[in-house]
Each structure stands twice: as structure tokens, then as C-alpha cells.
CSV table of N, CA and C in Angstrom, one decimal:
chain,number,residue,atom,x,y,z
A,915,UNK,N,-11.0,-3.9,18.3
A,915,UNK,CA,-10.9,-3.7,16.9
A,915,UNK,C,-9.6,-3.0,16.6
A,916,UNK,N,-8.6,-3.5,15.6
A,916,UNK,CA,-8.1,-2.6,15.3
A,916,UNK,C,-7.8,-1.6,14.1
A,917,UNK,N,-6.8,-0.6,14.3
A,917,UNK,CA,-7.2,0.4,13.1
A,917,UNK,C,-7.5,-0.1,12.2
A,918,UNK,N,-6.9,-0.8,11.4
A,918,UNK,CA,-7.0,-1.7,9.9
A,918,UNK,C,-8.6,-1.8,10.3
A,919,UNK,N,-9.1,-2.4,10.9
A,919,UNK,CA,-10.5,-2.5,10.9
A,919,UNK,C,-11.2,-1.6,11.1
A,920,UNK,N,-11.3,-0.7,11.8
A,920,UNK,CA,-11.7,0.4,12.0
A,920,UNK,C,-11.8,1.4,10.7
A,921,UNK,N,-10.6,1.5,10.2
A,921,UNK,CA,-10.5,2.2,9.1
A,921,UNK,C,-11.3,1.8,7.8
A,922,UNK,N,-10.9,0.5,7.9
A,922,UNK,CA,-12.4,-0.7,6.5
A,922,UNK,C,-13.8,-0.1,7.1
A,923,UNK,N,-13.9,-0.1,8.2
A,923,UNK,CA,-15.6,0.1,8.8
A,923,UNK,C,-15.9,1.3,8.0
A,924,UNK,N,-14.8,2.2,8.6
A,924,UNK,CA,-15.3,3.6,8.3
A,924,UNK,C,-15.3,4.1,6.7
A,925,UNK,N,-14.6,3.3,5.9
A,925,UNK,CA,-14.2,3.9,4.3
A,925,UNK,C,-15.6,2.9,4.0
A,926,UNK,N,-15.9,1.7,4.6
A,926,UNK,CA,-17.5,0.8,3.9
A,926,UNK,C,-18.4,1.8,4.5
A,927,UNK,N,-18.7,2.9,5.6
A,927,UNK,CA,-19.8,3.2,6.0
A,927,UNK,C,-19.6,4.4,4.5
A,928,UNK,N,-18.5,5.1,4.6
A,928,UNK,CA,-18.5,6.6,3.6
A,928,UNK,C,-19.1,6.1,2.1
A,929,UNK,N,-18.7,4.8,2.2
A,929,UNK,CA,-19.1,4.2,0.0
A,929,UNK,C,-20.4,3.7,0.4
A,930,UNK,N,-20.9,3.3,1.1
A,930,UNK,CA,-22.4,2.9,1.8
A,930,UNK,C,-23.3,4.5,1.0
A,931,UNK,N,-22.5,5.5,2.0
A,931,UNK,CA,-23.7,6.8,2.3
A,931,UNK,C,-23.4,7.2,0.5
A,932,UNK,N,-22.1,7.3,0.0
A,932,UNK,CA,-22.2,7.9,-1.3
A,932,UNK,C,-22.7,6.8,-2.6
A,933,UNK,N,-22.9,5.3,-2.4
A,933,UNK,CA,-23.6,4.8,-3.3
A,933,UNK,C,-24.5,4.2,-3.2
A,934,UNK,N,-25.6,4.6,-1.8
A,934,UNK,CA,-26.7,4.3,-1.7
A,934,UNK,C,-28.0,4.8,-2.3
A,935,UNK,N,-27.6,6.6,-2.1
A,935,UNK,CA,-28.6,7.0,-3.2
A,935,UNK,C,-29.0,6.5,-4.6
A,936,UNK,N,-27.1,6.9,-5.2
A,936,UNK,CA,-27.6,6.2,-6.4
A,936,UNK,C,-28.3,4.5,-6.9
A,937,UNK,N,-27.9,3.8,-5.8
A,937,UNK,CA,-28.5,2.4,-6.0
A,937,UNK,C,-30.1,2.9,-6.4
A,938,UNK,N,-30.5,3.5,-4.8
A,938,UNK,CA,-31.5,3.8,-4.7
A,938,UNK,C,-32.6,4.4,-5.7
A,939,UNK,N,-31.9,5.3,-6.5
A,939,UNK,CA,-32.1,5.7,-7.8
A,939,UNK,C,-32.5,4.8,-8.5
A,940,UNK,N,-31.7,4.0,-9.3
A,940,UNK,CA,-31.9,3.1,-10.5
A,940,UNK,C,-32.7,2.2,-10.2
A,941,UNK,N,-33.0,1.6,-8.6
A,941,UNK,CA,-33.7,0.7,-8.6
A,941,UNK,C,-35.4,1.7,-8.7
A,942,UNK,N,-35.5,2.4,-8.5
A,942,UNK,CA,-36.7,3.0,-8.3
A,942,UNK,C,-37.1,3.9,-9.3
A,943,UNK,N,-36.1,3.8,-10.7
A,943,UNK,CA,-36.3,4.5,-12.1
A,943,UNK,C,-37.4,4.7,-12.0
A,944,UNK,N,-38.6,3.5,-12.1
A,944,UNK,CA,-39.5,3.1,-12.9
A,944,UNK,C,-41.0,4.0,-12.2
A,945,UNK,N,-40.6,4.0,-10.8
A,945,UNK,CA,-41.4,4.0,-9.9
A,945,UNK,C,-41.7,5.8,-9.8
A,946,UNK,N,-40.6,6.1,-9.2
A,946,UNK,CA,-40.5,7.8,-9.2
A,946,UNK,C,-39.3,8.5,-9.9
A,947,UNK,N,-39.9,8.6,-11.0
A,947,UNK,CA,-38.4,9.5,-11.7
A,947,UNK,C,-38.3,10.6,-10.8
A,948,UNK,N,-37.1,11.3,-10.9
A,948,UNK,CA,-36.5,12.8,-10.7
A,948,UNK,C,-37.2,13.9,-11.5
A,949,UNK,N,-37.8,14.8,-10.9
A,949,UNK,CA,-38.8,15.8,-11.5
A,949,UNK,C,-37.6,16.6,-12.3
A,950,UNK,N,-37.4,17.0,-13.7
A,950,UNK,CA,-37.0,17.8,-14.8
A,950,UNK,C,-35.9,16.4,-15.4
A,951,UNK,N,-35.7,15.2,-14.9
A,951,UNK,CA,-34.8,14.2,-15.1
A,951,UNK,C,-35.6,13.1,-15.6
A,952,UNK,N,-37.2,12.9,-15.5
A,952,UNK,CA,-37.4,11.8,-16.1
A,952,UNK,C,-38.7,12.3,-15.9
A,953,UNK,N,-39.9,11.2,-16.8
A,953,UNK,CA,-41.0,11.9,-17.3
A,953,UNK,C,-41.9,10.2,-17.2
A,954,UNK,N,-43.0,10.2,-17.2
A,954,UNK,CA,-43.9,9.1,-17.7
A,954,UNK,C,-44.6,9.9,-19.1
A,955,UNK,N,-45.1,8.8,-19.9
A,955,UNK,CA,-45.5,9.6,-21.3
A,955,UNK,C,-46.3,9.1,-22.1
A,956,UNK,N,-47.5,9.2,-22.7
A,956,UNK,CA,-48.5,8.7,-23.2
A,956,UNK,C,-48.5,9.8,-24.5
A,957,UNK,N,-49.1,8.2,-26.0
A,957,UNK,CA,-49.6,9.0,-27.2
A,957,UNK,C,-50.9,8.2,-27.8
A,958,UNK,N,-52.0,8.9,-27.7
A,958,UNK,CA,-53.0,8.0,-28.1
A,958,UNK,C,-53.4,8.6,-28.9
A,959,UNK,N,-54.6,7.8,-30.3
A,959,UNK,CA,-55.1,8.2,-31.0
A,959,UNK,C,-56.4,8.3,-31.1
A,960,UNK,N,-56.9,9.5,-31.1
A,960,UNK,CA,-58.6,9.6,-30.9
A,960,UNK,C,-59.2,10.3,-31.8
A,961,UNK,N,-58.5,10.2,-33.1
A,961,UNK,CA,-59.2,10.5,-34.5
A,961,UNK,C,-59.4,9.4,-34.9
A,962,UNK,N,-60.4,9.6,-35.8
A,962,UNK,CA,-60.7,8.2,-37.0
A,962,UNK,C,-60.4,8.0,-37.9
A,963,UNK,N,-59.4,8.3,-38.0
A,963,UNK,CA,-57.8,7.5,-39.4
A,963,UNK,C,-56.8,7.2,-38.5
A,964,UNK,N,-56.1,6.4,-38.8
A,964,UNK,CA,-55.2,5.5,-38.4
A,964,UNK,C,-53.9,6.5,-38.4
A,965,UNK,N,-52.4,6.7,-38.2
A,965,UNK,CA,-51.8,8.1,-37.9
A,965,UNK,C,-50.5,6.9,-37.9
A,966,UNK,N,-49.4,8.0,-38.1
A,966,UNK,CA,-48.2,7.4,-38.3
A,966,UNK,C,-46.8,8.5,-37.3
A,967,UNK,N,-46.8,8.0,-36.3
A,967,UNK,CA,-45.7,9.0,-35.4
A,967,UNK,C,-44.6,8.4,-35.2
A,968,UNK,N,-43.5,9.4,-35.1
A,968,UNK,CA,-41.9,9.3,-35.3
A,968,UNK,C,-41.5,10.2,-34.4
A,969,UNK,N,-40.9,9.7,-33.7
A,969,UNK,CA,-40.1,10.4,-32.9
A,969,UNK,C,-38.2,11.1,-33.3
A,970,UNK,N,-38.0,11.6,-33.3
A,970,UNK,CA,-36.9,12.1,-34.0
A,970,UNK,C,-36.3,13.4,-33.6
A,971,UNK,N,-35.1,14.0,-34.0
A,971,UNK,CA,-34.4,15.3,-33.5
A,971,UNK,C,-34.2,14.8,-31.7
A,972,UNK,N,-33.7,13.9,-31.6
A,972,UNK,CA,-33.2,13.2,-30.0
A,972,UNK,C,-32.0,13.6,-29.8
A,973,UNK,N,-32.3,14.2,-28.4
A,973,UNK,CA,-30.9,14.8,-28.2
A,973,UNK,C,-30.9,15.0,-26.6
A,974,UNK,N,-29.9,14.5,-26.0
A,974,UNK,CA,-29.8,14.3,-24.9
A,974,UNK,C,-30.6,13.8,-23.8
A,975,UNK,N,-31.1,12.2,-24.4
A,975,UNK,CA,-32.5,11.4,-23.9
A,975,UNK,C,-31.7,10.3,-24.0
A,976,UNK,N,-31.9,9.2,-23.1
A,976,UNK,CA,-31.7,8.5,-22.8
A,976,UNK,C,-32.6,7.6,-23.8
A,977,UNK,N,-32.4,5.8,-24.4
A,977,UNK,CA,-33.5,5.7,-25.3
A,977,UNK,C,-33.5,3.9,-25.4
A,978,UNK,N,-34.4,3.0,-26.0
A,978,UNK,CA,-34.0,2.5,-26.2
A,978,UNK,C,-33.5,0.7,-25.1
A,979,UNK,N,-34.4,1.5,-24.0
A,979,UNK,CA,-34.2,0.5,-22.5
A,979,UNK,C,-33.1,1.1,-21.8
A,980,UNK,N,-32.4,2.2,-22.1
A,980,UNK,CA,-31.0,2.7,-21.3
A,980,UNK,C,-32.0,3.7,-20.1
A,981,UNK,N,-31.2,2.9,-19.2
A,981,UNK,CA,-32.0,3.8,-17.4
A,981,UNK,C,-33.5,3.2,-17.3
A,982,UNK,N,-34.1,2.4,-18.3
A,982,UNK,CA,-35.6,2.1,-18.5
A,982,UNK,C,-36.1,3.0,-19.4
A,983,UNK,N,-35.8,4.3,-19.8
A,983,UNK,CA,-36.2,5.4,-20.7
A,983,UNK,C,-36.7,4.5,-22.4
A,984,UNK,N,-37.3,4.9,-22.8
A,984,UNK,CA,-37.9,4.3,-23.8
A,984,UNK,C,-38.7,4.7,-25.5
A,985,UNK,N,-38.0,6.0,-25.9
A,985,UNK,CA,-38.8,7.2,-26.8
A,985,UNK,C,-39.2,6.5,-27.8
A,986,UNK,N,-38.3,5.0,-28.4
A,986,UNK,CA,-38.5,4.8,-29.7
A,986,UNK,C,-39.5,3.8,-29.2
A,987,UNK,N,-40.5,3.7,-28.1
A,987,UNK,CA,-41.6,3.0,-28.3
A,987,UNK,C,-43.1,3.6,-29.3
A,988,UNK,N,-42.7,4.8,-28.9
A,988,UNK,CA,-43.6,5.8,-29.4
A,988,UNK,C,-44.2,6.1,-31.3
A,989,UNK,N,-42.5,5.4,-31.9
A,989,UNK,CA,-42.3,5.3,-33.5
A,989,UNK,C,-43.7,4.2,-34.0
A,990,UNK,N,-44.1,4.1,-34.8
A,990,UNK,CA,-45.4,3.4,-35.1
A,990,UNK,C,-46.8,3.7,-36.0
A,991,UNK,N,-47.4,2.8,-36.0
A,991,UNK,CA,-48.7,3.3,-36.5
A,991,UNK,C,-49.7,3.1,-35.9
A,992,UNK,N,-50.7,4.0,-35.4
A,992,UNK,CA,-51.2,4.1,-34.2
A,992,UNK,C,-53.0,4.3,-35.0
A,993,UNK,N,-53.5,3.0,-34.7
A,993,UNK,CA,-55.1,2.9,-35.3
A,993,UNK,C,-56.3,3.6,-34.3
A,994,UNK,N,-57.7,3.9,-34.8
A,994,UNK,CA,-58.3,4.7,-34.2
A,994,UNK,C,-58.1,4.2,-32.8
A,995,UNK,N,-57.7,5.0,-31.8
A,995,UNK,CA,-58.0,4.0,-30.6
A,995,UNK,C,-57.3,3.7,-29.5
A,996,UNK,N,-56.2,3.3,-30.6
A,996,UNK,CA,-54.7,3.0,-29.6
A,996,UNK,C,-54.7,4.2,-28.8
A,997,UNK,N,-53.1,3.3,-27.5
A,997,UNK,CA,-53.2,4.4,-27.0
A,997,UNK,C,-51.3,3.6,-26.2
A,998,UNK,N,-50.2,4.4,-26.5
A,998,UNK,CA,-49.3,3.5,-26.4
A,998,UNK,C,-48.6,4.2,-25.1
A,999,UNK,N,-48.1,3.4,-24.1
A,999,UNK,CA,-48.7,1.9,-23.7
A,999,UNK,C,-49.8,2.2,-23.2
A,1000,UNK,N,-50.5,0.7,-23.3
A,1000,UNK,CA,-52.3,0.5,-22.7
A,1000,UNK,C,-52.4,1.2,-21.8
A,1001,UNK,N,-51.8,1.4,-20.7
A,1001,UNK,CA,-52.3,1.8,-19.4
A,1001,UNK,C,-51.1,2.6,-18.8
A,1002,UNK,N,-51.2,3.6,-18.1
A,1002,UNK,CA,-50.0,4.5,-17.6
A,1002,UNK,C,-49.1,5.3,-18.4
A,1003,UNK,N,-48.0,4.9,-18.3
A,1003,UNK,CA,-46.9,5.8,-19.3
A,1003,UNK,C,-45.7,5.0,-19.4
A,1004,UNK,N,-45.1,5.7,-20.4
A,1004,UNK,CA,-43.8,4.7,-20.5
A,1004,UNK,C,-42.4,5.8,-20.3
A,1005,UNK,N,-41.9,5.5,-19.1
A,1005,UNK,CA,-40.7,6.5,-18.5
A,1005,UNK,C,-40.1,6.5,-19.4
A,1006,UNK,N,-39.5,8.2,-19.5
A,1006,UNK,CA,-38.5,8.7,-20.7
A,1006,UNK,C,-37.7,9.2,-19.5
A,1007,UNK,N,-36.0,9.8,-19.8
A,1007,UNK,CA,-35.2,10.3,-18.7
A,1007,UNK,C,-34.1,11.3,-19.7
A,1008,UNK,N,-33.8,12.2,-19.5
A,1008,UNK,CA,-32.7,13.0,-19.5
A,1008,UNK,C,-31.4,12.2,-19.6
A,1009,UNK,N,-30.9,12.9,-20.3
A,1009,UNK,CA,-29.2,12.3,-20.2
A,1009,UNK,C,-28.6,13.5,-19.8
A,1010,UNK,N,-28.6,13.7,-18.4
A,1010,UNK,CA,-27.9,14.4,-17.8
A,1010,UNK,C,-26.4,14.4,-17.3
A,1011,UNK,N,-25.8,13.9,-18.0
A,1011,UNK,CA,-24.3,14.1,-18.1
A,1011,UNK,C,-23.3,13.9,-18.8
A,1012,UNK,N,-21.8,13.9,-18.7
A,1012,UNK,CA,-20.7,13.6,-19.8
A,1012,UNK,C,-21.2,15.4,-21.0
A,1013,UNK,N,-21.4,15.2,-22.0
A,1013,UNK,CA,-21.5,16.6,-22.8
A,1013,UNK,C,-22.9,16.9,-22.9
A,1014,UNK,N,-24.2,16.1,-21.8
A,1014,UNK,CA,-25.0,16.4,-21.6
A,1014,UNK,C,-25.3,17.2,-20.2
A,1015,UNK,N,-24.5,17.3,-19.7
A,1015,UNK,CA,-24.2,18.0,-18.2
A,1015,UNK,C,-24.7,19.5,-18.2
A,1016,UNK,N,-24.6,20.0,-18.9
A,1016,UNK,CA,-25.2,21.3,-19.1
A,1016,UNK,C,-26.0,21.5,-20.3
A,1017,UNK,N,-26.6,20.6,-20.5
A,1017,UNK,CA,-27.3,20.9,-21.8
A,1017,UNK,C,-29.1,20.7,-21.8
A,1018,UNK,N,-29.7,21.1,-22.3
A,1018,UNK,CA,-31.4,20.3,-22.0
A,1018,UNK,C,-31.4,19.7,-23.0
A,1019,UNK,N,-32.6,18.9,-22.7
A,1019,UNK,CA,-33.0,17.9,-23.3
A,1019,UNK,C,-33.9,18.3,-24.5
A,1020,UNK,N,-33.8,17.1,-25.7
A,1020,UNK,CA,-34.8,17.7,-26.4
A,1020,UNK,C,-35.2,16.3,-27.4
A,1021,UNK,N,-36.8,16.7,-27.9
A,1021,UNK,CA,-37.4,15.4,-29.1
A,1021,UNK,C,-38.5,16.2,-29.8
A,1022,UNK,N,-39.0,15.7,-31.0
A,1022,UNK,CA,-39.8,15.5,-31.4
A,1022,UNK,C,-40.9,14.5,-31.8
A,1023,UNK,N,-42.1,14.8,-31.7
A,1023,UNK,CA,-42.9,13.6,-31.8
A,1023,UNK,C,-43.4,14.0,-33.2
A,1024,UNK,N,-43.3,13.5,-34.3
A,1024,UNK,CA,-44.0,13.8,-35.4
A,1024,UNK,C,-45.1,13.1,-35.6
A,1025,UNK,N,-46.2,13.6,-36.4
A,1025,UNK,CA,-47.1,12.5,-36.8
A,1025,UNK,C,-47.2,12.9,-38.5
A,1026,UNK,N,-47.2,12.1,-39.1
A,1026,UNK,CA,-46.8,12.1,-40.5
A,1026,UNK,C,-48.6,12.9,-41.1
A,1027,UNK,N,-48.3,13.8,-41.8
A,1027,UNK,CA,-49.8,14.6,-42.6
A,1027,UNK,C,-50.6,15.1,-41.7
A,1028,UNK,N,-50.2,15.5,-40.1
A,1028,UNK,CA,-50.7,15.8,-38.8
A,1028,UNK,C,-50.2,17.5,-38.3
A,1029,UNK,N,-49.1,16.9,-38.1
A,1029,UNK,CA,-47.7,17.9,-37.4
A,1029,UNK,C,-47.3,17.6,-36.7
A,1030,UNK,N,-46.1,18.4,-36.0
A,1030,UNK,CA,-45.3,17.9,-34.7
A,1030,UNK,C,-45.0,18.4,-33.3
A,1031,UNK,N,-44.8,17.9,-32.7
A,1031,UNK,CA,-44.4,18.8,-31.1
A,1031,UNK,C,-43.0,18.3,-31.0
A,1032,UNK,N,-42.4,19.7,-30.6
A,1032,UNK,CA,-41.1,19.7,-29.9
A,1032,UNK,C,-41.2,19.4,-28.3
A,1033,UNK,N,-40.3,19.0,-27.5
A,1033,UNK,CA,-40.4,18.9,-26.1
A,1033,UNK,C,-39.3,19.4,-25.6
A,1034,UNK,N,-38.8,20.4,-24.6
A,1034,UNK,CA,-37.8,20.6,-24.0
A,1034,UNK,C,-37.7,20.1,-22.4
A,1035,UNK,N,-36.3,19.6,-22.2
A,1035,UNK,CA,-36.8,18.9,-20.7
A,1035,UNK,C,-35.3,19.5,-20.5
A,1036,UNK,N,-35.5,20.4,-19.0
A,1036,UNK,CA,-34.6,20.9,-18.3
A,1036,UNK,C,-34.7,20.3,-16.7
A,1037,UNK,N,-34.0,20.9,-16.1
A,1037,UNK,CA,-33.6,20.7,-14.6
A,1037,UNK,C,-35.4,20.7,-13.7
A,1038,UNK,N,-36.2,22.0,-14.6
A,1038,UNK,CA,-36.9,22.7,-13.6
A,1038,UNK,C,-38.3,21.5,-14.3
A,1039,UNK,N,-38.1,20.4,-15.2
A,1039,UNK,CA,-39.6,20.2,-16.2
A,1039,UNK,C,-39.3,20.1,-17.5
A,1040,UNK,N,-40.2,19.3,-18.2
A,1040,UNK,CA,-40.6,20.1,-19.5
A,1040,UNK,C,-42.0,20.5,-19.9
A,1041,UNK,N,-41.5,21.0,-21.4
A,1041,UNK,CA,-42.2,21.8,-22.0
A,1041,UNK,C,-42.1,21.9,-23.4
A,1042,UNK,N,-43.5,22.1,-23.9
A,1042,UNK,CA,-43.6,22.2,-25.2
A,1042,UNK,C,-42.8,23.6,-25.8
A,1043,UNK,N,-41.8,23.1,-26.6
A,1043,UNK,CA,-41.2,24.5,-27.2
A,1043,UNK,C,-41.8,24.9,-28.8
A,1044,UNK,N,-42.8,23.9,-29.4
A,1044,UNK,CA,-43.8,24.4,-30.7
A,1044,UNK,C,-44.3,23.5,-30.6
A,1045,UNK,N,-45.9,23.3,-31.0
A,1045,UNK,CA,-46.9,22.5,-31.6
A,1045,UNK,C,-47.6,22.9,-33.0
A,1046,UNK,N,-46.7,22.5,-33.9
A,1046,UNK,CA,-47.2,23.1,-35.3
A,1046,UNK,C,-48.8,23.0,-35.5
A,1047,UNK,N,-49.7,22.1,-35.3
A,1047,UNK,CA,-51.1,22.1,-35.1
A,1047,UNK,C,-51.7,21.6,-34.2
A,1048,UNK,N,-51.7,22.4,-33.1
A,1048,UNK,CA,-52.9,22.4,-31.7
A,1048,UNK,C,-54.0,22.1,-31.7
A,1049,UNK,N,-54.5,22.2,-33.3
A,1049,UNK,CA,-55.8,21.7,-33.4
A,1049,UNK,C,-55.9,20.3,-33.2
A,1050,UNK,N,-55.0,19.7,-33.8
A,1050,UNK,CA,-54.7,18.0,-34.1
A,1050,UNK,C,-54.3,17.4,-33.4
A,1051,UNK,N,-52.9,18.3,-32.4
A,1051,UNK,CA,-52.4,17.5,-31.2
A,1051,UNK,C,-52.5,18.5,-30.4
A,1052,UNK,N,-53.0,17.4,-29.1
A,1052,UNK,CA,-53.1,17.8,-27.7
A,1052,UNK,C,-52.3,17.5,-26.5
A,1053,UNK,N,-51.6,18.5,-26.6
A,1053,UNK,CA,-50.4,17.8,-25.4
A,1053,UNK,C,-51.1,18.4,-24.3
A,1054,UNK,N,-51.1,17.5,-22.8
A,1054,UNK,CA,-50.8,17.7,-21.5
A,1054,UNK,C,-49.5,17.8,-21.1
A,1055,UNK,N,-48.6,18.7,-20.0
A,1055,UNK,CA,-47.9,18.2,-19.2
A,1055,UNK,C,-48.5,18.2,-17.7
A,1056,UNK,N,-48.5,17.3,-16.9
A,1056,UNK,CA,-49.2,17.9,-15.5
A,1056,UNK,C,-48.0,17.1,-14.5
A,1057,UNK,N,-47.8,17.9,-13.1
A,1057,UNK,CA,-46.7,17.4,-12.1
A,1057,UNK,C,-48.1,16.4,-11.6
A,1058,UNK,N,-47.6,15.3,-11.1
A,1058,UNK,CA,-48.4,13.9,-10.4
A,1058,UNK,C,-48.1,14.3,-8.8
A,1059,UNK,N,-47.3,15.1,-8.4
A,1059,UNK,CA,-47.2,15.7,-7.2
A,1059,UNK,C,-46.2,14.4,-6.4
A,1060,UNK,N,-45.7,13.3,-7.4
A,1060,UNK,CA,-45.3,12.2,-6.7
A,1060,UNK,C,-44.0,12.2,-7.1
A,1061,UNK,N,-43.4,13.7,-7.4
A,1061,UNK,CA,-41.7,13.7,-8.1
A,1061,UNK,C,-41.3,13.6,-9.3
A,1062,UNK,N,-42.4,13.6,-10.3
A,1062,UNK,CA,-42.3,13.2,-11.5
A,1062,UNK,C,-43.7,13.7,-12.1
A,1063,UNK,N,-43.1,14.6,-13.6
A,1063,UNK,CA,-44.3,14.6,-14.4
A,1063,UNK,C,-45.4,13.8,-15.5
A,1064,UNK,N,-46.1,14.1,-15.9
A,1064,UNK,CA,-46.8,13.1,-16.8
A,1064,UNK,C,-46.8,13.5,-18.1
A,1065,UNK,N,-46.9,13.3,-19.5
A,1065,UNK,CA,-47.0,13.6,-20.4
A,1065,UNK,C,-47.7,13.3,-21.0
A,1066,UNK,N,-49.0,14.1,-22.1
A,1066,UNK,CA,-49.7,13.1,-22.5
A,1066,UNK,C,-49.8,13.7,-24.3
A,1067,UNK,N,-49.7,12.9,-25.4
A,1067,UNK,CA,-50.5,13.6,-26.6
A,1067,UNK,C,-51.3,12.7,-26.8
A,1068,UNK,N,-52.3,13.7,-27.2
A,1068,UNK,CA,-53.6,13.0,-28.3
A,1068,UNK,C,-53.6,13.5,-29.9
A,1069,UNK,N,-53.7,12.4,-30.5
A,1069,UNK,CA,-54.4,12.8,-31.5
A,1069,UNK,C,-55.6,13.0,-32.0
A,1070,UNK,N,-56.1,14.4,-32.2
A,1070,UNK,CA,-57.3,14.5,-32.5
A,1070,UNK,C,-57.8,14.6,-33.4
């Protein structure tokens, strides 16, 4: 073998080791987000009037199908019952870089004649930073112990 080849081996093994992870990443968004970097997320309704939630004050989230992240699924009118999406959660993710690189993440979920929750999503998780009525909405966050947390509101 010579150098010329040697040296191609060695510069394809170093772009191998530094863009495998990330491959490895994006293909497995869906599967295991990054714990304080991406989230699964549930909003159901378990009162008996029909409810109208908006997601809004988005800031540094990913949205929209970008990364798979998805907040504006959440915007809607949500009848006794629903529960969006049917089964599981629908992955949200941080926009962790460019002028989001040191910044946390942040949303609101409104529900129109209800109230709203703020969410803060940093490095370590998130967290609820207000729930104007606790009585009405019921947030979960719980770690799934699988790399990634869960999110859940109810409306009650």
C-alpha cells in the first residue's frame, strides 16, 4: 500500500469515527432522543367540553418536522377524549445551536378559557416554569430511564 493510500485509509477511518455518531443520531431521533435535547410529549383531554390549545412563545425548538420534532402538532381542538397522538408521544427536540448554543429552550401550551404551561428544556431536562391553573392542567414530566423523557398534559 502506498502512502497516498494509506493516508485516504487513515483520513476515511478519522471522518468514519467523527460522523458516525452523528449519523447515528439522526437516524435514531425517533427512537431515543438525547436526555435535556429531546422529549416525547402527550396532550389529552379528559374534561367534558371540547378545549382549544395553542402552542406559542417557541423559542429555541426545533418544529414543524425539522429533526422529526413536531410542537405545532399539538395547536388544535381537542374533543372530550382525544388524546394527541393516539398512542405514545410525538418527539419534540431543542435547537441546540448557532444562537441557540447557549440558550434553553422554551414553549407554551395554551388552552384557550383553561390556562397555560410554560416548559423550560435545558441540558439537565425539562420543566415546568408556571402552570397558571393546576387545577385544569396536569402536567407529568417522568425520565423513561431509556435516555429520554416523557411529557404528558391533561386536561381536566
Amino acid at each position: 500500500m502506498s502512502i497516498t493510500k494509506k493516508t485516504l485509509a487513515a483520513l476515511s477511518f478519522v471522518a468514519l469515527m467523527f460522523a458516525a455518531p452523528g449519523a447515528a443520531m439522526a437516524s435514531s431521533a425517533q427512537s431515543a432522543p438525547i436526555p435535556g435535547y429531546g422529549s416525547k410529549m402527550y396532550v389529552q383531554n379528559l374534561s367534558e367540553t371540547a378545549k382549544v390549545a395553542v402552542v406559542e412563545k417557541v423559542q429555541c425548538m426545533y418544529d414543524d418536522g425539522e429533526q422529526g420534532s413536531n410542537l405545532s402538532l399539538f395547536n388544535g381542538r381537542y374533543q372530550p377524549g382525544d388524546r394527541i397522538p393516539n398512542q405514545g408521544g410525538q418527539y419534540i427536540e431543542q435547537k441546540n445551536s448557532g444562537s441557540c448554543f447557549f440558550e434553553s429552550s422554551y414553549f407554551t401550551l395554551r388552552v384557550i378559557g383553561v390556562g397555560s404551561v410554560d416548559f423550560k428544556g435545558t441540558n439537565s431536562g425539562w420543566s415546568v416554569e408556571n402552570n397558571s391553573n393546576p387545577d385544569k392542567l396536569s402536567v407529568s414530566i417522568s425520565d423513561t430511564g431509556q435516555g429520554w423523557e416523557y411529557i404528558g398534559v391533561k386536561m381536566l
